[in-house]
mmCIF file of C-alpha atoms and ligand atoms in Angstrom:
data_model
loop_
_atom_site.group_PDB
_atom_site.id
_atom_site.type_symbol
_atom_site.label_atom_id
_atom_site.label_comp_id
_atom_site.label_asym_id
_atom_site.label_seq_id
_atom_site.Cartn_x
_atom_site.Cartn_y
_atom_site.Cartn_z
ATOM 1 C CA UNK Z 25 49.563 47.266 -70.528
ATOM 2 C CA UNK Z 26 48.494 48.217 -74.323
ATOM 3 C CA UNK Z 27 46.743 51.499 -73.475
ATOM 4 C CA UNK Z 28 44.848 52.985 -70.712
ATOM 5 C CA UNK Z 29 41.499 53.393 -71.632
ATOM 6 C CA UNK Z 30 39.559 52.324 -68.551
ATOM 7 C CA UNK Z 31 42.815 51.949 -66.692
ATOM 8 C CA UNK Z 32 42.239 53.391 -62.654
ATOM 9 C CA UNK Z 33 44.944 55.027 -62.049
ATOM 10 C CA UNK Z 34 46.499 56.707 -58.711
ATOM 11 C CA UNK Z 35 49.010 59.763 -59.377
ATOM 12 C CA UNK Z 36 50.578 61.492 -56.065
ATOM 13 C CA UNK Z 37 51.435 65.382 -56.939
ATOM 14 C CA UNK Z 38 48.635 65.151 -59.561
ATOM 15 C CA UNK Z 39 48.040 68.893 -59.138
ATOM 16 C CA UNK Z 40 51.113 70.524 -60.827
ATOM 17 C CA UNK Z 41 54.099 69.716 -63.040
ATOM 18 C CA UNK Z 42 54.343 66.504 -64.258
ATOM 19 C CA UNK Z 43 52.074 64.528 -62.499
ATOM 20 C CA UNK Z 44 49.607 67.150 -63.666
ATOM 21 C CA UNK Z 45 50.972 66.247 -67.118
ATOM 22 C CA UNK Z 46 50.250 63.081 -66.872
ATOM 23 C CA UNK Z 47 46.889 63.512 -65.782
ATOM 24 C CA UNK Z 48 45.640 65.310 -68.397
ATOM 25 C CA UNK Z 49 46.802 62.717 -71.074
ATOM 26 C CA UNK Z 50 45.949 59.901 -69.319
ATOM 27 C CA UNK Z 51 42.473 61.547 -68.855
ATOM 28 C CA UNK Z 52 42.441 61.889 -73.094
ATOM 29 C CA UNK Z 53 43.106 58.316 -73.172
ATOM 30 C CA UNK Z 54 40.412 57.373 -71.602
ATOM 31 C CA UNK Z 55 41.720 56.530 -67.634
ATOM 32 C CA UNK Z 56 39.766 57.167 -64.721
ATOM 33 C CA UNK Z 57 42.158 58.950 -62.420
ATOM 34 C CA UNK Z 58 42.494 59.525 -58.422
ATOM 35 C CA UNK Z 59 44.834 62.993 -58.096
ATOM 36 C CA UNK Z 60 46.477 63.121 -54.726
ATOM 37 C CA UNK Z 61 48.403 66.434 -53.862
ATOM 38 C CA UNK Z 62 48.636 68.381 -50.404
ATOM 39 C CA UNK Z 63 46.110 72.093 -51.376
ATOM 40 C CA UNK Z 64 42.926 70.557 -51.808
ATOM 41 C CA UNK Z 65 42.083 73.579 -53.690
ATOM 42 C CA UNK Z 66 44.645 73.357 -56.694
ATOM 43 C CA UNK Z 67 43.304 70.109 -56.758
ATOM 44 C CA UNK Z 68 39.602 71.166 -57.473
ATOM 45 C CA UNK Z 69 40.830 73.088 -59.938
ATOM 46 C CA UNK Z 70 42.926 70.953 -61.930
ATOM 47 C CA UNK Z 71 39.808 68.588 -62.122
ATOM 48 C CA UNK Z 72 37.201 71.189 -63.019
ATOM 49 C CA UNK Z 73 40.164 71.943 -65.679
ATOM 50 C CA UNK Z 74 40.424 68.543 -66.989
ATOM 51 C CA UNK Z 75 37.110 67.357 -67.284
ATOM 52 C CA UNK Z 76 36.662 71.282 -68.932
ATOM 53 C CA UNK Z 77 39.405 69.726 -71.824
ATOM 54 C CA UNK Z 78 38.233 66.049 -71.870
ATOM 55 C CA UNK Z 79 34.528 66.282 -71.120
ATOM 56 C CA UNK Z 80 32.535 65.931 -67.492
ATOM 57 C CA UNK Z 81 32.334 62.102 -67.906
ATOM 58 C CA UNK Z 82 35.991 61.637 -66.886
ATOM 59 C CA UNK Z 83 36.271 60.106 -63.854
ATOM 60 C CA UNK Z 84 37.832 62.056 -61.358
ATOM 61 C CA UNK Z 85 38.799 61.610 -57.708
ATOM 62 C CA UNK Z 86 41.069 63.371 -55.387
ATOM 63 C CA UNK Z 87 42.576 63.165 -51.935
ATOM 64 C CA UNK Z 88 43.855 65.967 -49.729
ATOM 65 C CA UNK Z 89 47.008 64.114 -48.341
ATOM 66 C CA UNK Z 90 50.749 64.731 -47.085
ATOM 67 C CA UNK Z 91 52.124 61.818 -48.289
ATOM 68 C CA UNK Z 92 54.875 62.078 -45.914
ATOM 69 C CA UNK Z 93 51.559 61.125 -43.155
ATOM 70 C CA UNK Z 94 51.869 57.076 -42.739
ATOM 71 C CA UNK Z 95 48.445 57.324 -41.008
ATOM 72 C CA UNK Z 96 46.922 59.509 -43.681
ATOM 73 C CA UNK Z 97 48.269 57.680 -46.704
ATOM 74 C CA UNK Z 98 46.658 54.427 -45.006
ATOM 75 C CA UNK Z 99 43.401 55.878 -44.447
ATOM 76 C CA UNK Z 100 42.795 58.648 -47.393
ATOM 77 C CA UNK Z 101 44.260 56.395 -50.232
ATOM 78 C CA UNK Z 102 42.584 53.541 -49.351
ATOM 79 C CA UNK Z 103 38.979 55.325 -49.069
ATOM 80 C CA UNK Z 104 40.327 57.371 -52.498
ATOM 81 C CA UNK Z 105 40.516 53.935 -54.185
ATOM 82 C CA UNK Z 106 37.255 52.577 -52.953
ATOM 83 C CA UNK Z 107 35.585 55.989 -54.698
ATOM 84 C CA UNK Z 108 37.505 55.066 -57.645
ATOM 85 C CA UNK Z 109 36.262 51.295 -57.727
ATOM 86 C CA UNK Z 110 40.073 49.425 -57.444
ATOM 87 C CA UNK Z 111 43.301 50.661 -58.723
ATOM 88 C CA UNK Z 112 45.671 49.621 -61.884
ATOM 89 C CA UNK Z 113 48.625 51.660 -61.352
ATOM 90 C CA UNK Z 114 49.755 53.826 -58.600
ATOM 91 C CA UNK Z 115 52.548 56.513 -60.101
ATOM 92 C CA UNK Z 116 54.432 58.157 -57.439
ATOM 93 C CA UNK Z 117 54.976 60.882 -58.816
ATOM 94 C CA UNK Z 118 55.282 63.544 -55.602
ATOM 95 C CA UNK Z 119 58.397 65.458 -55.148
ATOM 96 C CA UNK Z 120 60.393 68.476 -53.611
ATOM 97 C CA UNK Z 121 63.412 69.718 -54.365
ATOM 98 C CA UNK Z 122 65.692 71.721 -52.129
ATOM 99 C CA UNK Z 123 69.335 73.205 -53.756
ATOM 100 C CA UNK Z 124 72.350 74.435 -52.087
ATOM 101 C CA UNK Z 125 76.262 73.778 -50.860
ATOM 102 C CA UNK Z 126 75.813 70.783 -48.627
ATOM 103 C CA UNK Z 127 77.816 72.287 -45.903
ATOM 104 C CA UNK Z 128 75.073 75.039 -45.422
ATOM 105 C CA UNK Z 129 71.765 73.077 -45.832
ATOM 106 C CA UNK Z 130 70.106 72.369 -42.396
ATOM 107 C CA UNK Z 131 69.749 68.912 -41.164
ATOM 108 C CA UNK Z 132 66.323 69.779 -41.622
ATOM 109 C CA UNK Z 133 65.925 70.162 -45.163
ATOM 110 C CA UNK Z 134 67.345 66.548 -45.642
ATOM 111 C CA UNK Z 135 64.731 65.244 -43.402
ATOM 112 C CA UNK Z 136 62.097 67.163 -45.151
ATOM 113 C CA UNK Z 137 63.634 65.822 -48.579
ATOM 114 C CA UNK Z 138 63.618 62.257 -47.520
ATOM 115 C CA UNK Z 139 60.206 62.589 -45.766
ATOM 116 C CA UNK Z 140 58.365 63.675 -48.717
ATOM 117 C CA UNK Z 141 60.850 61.681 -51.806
ATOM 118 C CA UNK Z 142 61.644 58.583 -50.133
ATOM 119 C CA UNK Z 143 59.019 58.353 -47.423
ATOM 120 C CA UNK Z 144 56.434 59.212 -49.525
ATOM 121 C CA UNK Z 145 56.617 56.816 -51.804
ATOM 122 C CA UNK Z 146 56.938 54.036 -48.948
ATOM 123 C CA UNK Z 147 53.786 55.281 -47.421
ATOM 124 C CA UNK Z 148 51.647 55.396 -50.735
ATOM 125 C CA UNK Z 149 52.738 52.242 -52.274
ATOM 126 C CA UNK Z 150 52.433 50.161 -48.977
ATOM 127 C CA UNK Z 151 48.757 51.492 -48.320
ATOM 128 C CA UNK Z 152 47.813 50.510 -51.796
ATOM 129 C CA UNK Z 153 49.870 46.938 -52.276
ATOM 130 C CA UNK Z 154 46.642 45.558 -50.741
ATOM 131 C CA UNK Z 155 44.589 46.931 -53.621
ATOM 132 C CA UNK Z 156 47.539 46.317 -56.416
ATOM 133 C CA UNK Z 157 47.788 42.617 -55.156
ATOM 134 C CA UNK Z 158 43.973 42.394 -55.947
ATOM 135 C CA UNK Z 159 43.946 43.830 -59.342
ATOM 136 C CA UNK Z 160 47.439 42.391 -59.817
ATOM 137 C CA UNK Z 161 48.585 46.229 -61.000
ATOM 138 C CA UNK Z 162 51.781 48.271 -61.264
ATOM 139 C CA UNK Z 163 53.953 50.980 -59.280
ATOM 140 C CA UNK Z 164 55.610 53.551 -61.234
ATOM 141 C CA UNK Z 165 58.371 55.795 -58.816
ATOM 142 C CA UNK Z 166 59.204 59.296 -60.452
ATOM 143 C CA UNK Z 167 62.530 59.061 -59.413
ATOM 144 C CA UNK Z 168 65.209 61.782 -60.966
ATOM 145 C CA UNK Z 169 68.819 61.363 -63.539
ATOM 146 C CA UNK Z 170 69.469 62.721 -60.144
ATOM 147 C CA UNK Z 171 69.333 59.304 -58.511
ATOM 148 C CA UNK Z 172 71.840 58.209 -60.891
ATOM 149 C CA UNK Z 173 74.488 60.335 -60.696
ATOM 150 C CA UNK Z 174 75.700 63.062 -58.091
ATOM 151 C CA UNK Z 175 74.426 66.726 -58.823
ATOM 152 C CA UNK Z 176 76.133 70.070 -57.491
ATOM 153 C CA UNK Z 177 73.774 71.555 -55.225
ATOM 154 C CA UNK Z 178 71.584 68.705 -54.980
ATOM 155 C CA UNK Z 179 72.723 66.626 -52.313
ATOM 156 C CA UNK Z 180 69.423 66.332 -50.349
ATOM 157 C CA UNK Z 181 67.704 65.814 -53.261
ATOM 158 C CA UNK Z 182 70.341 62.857 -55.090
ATOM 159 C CA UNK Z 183 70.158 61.316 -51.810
ATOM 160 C CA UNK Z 184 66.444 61.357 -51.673
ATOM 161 C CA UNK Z 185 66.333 59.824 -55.352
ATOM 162 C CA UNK Z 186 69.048 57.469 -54.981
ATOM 163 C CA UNK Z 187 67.557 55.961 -51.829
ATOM 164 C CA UNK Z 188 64.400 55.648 -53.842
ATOM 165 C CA UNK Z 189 65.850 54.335 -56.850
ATOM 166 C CA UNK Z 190 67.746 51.082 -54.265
ATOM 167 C CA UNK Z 191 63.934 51.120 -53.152
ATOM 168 C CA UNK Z 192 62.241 50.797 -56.550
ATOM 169 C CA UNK Z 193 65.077 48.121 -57.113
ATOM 170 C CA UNK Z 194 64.541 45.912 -54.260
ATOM 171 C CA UNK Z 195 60.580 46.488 -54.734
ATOM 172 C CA UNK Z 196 60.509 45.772 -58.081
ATOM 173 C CA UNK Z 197 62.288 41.891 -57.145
ATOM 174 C CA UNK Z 198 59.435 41.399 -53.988
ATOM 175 C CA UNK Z 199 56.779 42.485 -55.429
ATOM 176 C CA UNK Z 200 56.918 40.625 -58.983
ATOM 177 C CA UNK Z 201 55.899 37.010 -57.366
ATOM 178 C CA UNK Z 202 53.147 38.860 -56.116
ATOM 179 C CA UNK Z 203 52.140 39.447 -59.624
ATOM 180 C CA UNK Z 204 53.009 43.829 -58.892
ATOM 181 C CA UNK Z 205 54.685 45.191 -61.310
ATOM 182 C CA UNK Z 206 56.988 47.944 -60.642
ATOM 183 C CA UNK Z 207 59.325 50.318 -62.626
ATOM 184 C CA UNK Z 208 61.402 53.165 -62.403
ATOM 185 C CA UNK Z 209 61.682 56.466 -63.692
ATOM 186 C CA UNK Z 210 64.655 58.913 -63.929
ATOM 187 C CA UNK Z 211 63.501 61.903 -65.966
ATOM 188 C CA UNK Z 212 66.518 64.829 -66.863
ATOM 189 C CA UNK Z 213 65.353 68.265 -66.212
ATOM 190 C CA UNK Z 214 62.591 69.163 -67.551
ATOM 191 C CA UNK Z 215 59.909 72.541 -67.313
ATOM 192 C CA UNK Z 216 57.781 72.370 -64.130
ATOM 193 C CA UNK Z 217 56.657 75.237 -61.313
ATOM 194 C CA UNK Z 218 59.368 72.885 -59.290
ATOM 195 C CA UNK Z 219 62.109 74.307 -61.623
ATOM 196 C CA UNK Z 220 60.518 77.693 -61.900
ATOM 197 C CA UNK Z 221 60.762 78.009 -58.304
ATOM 198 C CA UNK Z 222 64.471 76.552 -58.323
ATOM 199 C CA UNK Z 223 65.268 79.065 -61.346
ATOM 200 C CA UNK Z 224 65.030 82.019 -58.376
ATOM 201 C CA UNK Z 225 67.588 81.009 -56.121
ATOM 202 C CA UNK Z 226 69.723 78.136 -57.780
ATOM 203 C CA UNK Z 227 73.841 78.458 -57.802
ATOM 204 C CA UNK Z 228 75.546 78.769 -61.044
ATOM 205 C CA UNK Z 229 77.190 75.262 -60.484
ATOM 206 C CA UNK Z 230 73.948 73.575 -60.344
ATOM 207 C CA UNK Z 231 72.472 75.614 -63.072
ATOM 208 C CA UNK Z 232 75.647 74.772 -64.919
ATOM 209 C CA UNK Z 233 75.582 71.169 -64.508
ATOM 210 C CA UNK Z 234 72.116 70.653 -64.730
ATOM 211 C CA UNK Z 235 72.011 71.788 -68.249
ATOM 212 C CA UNK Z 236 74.359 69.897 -69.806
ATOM 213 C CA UNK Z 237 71.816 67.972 -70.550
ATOM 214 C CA UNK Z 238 69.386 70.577 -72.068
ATOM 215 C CA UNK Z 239 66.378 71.018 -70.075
ATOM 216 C CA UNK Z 240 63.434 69.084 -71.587
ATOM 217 C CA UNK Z 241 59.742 70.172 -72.151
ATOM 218 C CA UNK Z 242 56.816 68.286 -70.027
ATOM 219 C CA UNK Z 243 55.311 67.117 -72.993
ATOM 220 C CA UNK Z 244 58.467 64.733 -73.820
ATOM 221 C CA UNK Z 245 58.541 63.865 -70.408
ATOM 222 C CA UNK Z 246 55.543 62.466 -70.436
ATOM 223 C CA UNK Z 247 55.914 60.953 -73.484
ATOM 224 C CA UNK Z 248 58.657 58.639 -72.723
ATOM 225 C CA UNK Z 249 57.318 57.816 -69.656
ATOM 226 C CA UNK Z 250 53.584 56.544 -70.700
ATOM 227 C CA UNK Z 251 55.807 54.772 -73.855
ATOM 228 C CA UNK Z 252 58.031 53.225 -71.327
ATOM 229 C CA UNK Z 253 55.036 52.033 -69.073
ATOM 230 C CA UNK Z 254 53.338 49.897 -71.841
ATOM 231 C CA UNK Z 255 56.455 48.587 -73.033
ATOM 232 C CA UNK Z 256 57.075 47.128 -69.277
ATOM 233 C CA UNK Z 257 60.222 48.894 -69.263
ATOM 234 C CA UNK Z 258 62.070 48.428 -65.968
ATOM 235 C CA UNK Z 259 64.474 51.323 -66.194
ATOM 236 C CA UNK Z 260 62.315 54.621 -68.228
ATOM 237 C CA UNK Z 261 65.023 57.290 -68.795
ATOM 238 C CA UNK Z 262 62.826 59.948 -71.248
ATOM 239 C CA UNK Z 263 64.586 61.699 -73.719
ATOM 240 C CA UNK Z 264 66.937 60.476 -76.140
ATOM 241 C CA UNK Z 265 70.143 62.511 -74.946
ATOM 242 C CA UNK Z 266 69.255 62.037 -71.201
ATOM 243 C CA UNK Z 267 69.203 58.182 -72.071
ATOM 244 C CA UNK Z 268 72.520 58.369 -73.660
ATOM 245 C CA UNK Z 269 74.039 61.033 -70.882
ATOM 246 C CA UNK Z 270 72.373 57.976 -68.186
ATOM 247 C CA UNK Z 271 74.376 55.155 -70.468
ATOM 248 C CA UNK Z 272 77.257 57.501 -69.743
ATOM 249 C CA UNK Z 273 76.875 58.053 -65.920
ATOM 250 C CA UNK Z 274 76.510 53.657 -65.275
ATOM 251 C CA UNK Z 275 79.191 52.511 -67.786
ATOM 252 C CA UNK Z 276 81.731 55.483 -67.991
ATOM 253 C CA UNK Z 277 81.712 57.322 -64.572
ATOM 254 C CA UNK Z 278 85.307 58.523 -65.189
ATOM 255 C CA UNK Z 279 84.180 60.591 -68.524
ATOM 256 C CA UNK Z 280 81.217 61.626 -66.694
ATOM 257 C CA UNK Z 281 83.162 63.314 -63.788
ATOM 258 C CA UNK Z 282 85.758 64.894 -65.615
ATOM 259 C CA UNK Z 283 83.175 66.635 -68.357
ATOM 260 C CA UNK Z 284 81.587 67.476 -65.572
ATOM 261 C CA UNK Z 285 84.273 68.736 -63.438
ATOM 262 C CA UNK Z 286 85.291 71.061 -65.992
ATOM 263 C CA UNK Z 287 81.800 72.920 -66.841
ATOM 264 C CA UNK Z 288 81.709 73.486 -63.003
ATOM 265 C CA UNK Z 289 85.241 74.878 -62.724
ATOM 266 C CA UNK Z 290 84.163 77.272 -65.727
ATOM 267 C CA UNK Z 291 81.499 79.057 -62.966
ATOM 268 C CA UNK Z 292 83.281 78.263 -59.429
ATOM 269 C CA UNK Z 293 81.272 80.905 -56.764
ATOM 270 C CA UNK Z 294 81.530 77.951 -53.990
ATOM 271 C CA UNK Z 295 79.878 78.467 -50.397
ATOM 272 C CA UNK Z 296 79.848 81.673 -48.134
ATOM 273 C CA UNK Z 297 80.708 79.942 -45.140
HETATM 274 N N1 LIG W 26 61.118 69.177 -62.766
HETATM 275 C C1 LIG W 26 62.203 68.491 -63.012
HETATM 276 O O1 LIG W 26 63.131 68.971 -63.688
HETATM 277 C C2 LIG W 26 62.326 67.055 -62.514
HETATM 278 C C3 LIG W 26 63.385 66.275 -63.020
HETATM 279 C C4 LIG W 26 63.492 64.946 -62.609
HETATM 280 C C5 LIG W 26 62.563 64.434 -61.715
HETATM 281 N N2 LIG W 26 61.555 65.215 -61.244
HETATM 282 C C6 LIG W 26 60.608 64.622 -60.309
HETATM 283 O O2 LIG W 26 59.325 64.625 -60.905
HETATM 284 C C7 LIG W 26 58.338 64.748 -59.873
HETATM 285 C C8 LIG W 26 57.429 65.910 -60.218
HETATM 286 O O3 LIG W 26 58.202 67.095 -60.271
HETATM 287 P P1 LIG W 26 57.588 68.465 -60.833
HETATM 288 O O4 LIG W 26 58.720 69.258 -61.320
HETATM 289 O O5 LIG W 26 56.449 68.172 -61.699
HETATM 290 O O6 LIG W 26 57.120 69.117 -59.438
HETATM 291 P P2 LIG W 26 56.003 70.201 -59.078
HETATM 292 O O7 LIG W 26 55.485 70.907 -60.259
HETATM 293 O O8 LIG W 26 56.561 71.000 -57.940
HETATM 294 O O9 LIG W 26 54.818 69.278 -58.500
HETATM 295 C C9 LIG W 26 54.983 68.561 -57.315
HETATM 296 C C10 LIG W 26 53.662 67.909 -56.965
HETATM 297 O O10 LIG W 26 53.866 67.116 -55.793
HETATM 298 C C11 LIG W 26 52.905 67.495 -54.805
HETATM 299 N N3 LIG W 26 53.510 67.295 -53.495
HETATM 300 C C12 LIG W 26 54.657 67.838 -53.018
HETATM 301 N N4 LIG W 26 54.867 67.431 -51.768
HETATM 302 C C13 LIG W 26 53.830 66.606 -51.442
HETATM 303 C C14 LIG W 26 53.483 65.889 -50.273
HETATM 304 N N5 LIG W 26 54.214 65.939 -49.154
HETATM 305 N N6 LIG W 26 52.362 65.124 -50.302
HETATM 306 C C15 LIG W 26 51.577 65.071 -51.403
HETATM 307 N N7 LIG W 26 51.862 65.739 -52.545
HETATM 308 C C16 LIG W 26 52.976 66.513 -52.543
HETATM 309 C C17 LIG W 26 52.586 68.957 -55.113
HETATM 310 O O11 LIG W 26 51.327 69.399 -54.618
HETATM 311 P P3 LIG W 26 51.179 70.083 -53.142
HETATM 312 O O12 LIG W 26 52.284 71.082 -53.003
HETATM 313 O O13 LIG W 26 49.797 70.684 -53.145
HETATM 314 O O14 LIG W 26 51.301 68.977 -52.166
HETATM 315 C C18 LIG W 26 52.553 68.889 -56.647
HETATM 316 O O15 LIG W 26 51.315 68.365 -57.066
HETATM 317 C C19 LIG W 26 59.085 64.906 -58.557
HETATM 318 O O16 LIG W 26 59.194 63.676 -57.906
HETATM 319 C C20 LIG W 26 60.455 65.388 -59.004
HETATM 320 O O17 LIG W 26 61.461 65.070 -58.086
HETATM 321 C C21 LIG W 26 61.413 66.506 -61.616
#
């Protein structure tokens, strides 16, 4: 893909953090975009926002959806890319994040994770393969460096994003006879409402090991991912330390854990049960 002028272009969680990001440059370079996102109302106003920045000739369509809703994705996706005239790229980009000691988390919370990470994603890209197989298009998962590695305080969450990263993987080898491209994702921390709202409640362990790799701005995010999407990249890691710390993670797990190990021991609260 050399640019995306013209491109149609599907993002789920269009309406805030980084799919928002990528909206609005996408929208600069030219792409007609359909914004999917639960509150149909932060959704009318990101697009009255956009077209405000880009001009009211950007094309613009959104869809009220739970993406976690089989049925919904189906029908609302499919009559979102008929308004949009075909699809080029579906981004996955939808996400929620829960933190805490896994021994205290409720089942539910891992279900909600999963339903909305892993399920998601299912449900969106298999309404749309359909569509993708026609204009012979491309599926880009948002994953996390959280599916790559283990996280304190993120264990719904890694599991979530390491069960879509085996996904993306096994996706990426069926759907390339079918002429789909797909590719994957794995952004470090980086500033969203999602890590505003985290910032509130968040344990000093997962604060602490978050940030050694130093939280990223949207902007770089975003970045490396649209660079990463022309190049065909499989694997898009953004950031140039959170590439190397993801080099680090695969090939030398055993220097991983024990930095790690050590900047959590230098903040041990633990659980209260
Ligand atoms: N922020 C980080 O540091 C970070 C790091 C690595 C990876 N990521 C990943 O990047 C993605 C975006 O994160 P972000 O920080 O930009 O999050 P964010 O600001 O909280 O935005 C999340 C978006 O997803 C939508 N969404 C959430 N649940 C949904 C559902 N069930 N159905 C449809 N839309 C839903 C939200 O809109 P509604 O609430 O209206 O549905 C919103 O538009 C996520 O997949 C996240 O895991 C984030």
């Amino acid at each position: 893909m050399r640019d995306f002028s013209g491109r149609r272009i599907v993002i789920t969680g269009g309406s805030s953090g980084l799919g928002l990001a990528l909206a609005t440059e996408l929208a600069q370079q030219g792409a007609h975009l359909g914004l999917v996102a639960r509150n149909s109302q932060n959704l009318d106003q990101v697009t009255r926002d956009i077209k405000q920045k880009h001009g009211s000739g950007t094309l613009i369509e959104t869809a009220a959806v739970d993406v976690s809703d089989e049925a919904a994705c189906q029908r609302e996706l499919n009559l979102l890319v008929a308004r949009l005239g075909g699809i080029d790229m579906l981004i996955n980009c939808a996400g929620i994040l829960r933190e805490g000691h896994f021994q205290e988390l409720s089942t539910q919370t891992f279900r909600d994770v999963m339903d909305i990470n892993l399920f998601g994603v299912l449900n969106a890209s298999r309404a749309l393969l359909p569509a993708l197989r026609t204009s012979q298009g491309r599926i880009v998962n948002i994953a996390s460096i959280g599916g790559l590695t283990g996280v304190f305080g993120y264990a719904p969450y890694c599991a979530s994003k390491h069960a879509l990263v085996g996904l993306t993987e096994t996706m990426r080898c069926e759907l390339k006879p079918q002429g789909i491209r797909v590719q994957l994702v794995c952004p470090p921390e980086f500033d969203s409402p999602m890590v505003e709202a985290l910032d509130k409640y968040r344990t000093p362990e997962n604060k602490a090991h978050t940030l050694t790799i130093p939280k990223h701005d949207v902007q770089t995010i975003v970045r490396g991912t649209l660079k990463g999407i022309k190049r065909g990249s499989f694997l898009i890691v953004p950031g140039t330390m959170a590439w190397m710390a993801s080099l680090g993670m695969r090939h030398f797990p055993r220097i991983q854990h024990w930095v790690v190990d050590r900047v959590i021991a230098s903040v041990y609260k633990g659980p209260q049960k």
